[in-house]
Tab-separated table of C-alpha atoms in Angstrom:
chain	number	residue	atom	x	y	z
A	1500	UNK	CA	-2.133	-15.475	5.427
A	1501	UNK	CA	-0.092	-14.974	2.339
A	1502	UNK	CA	3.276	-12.508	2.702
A	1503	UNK	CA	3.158	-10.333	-0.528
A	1504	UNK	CA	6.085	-8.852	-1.574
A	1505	UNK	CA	7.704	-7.530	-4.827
A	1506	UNK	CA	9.878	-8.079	-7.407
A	1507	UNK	CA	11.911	-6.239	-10.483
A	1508	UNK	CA	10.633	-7.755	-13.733
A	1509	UNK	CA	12.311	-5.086	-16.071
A	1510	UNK	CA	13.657	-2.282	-16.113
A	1511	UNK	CA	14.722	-0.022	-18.769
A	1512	UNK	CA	16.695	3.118	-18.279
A	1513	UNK	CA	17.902	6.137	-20.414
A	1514	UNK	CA	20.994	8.149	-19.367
A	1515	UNK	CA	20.882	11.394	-20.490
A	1516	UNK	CA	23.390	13.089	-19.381
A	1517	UNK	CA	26.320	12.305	-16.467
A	1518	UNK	CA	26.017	13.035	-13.214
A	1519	UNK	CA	28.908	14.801	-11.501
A	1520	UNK	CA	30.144	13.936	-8.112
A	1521	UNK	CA	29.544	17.163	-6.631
A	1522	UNK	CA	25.650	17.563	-7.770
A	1523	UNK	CA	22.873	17.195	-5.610
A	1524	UNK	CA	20.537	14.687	-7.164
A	1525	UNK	CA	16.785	13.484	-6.416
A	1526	UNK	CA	15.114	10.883	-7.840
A	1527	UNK	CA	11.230	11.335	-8.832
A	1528	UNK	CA	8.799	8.567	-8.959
A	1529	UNK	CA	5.287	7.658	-9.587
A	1530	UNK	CA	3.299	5.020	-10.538
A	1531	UNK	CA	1.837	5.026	-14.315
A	1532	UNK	CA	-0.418	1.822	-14.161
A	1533	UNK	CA	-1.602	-0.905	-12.077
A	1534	UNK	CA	-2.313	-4.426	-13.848
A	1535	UNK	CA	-3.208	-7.777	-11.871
A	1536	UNK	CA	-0.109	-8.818	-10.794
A	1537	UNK	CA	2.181	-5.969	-11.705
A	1538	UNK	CA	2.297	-1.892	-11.794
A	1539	UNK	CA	4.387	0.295	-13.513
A	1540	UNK	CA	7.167	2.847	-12.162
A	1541	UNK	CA	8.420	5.645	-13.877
A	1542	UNK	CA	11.088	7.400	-12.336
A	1543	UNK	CA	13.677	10.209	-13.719
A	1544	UNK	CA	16.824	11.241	-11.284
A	1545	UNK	CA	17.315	14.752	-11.823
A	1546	UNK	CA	19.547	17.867	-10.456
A	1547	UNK	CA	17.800	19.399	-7.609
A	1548	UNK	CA	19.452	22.640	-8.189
A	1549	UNK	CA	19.164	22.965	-11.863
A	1550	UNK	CA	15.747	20.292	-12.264
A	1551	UNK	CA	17.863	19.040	-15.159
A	1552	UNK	CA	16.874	15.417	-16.028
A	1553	UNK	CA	19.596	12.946	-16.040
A	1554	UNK	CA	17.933	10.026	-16.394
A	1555	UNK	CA	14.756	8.206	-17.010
A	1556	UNK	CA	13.612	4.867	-16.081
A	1557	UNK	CA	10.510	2.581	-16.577
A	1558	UNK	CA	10.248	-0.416	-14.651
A	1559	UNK	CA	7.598	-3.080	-14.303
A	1560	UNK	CA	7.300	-4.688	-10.950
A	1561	UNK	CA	5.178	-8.033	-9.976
A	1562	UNK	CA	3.719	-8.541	-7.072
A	1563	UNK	CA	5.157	-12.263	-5.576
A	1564	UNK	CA	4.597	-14.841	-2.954
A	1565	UNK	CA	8.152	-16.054	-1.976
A	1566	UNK	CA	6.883	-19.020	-0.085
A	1567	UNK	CA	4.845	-20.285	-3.138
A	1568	UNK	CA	7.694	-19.068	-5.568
A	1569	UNK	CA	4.984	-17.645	-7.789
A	1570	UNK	CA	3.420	-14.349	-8.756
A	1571	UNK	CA	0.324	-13.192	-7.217
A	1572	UNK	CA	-2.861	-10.551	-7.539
A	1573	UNK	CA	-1.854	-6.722	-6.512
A	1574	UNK	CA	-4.127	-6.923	-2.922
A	1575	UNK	CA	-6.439	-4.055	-3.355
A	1576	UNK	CA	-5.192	-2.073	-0.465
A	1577	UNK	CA	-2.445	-1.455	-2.955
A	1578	UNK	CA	-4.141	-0.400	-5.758
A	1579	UNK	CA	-6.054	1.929	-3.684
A	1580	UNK	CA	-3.042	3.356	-2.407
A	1581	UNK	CA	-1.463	3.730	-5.993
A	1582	UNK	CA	-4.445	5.347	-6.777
A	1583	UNK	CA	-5.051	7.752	-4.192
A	1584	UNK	CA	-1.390	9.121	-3.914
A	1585	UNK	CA	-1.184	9.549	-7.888
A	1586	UNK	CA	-4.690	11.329	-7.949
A	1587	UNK	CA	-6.410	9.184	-10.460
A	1588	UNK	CA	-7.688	5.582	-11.575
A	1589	UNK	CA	-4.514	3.876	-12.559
A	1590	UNK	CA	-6.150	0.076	-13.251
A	1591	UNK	CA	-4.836	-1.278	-16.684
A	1592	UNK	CA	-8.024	-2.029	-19.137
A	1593	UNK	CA	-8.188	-6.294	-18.492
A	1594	UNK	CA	-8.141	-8.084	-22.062
């Protein structure tokens, strides 16, 4: 049986604004789309006290078979967990 795991394709980030040492950040996630091999992540950190956005960040992350050195299909149980915890039907249209 094939070990999937995951890894950082690209990422692209926006800083906003700095973050001080003595503010109490959080950083907020979700998935925005689920393709064949890869999904999606947006993320933001923010201030928890003042919900003042810091930073923003896209990434695109591929699902890979380190044994076979190669990427590999999302397994469903994935998708359907994307899916579920985000509320809706995040599947990419296929070309």
């Amino acid at each position: 049986m094939r070990q999937t795991s995951v890894v950082l394709a690209h990422a692209e980030v926006d800083f906003l604004v700095p973050i001080r040492p003595e503010e109490h950040i959080a950083v907020q996630t979700a998935v925005s789309a689920v393709g064949h091999k890869s999904f999606t992540l947006v993320q933001q950190v923010i201030n928890s006290d003042t919900r003042q956005v810091k930073c923003f960040c896209t990434s695109v992350v591929v699902a890979f078979d380190a044994a076979a050195q190669t990427a590999v299909p999302i397994p469903e149980s994935w998708v359907q967990a994307f899916c579920r915890y985000e509320g809706r039907d995040l599947r990419r249209a296929e070309h």
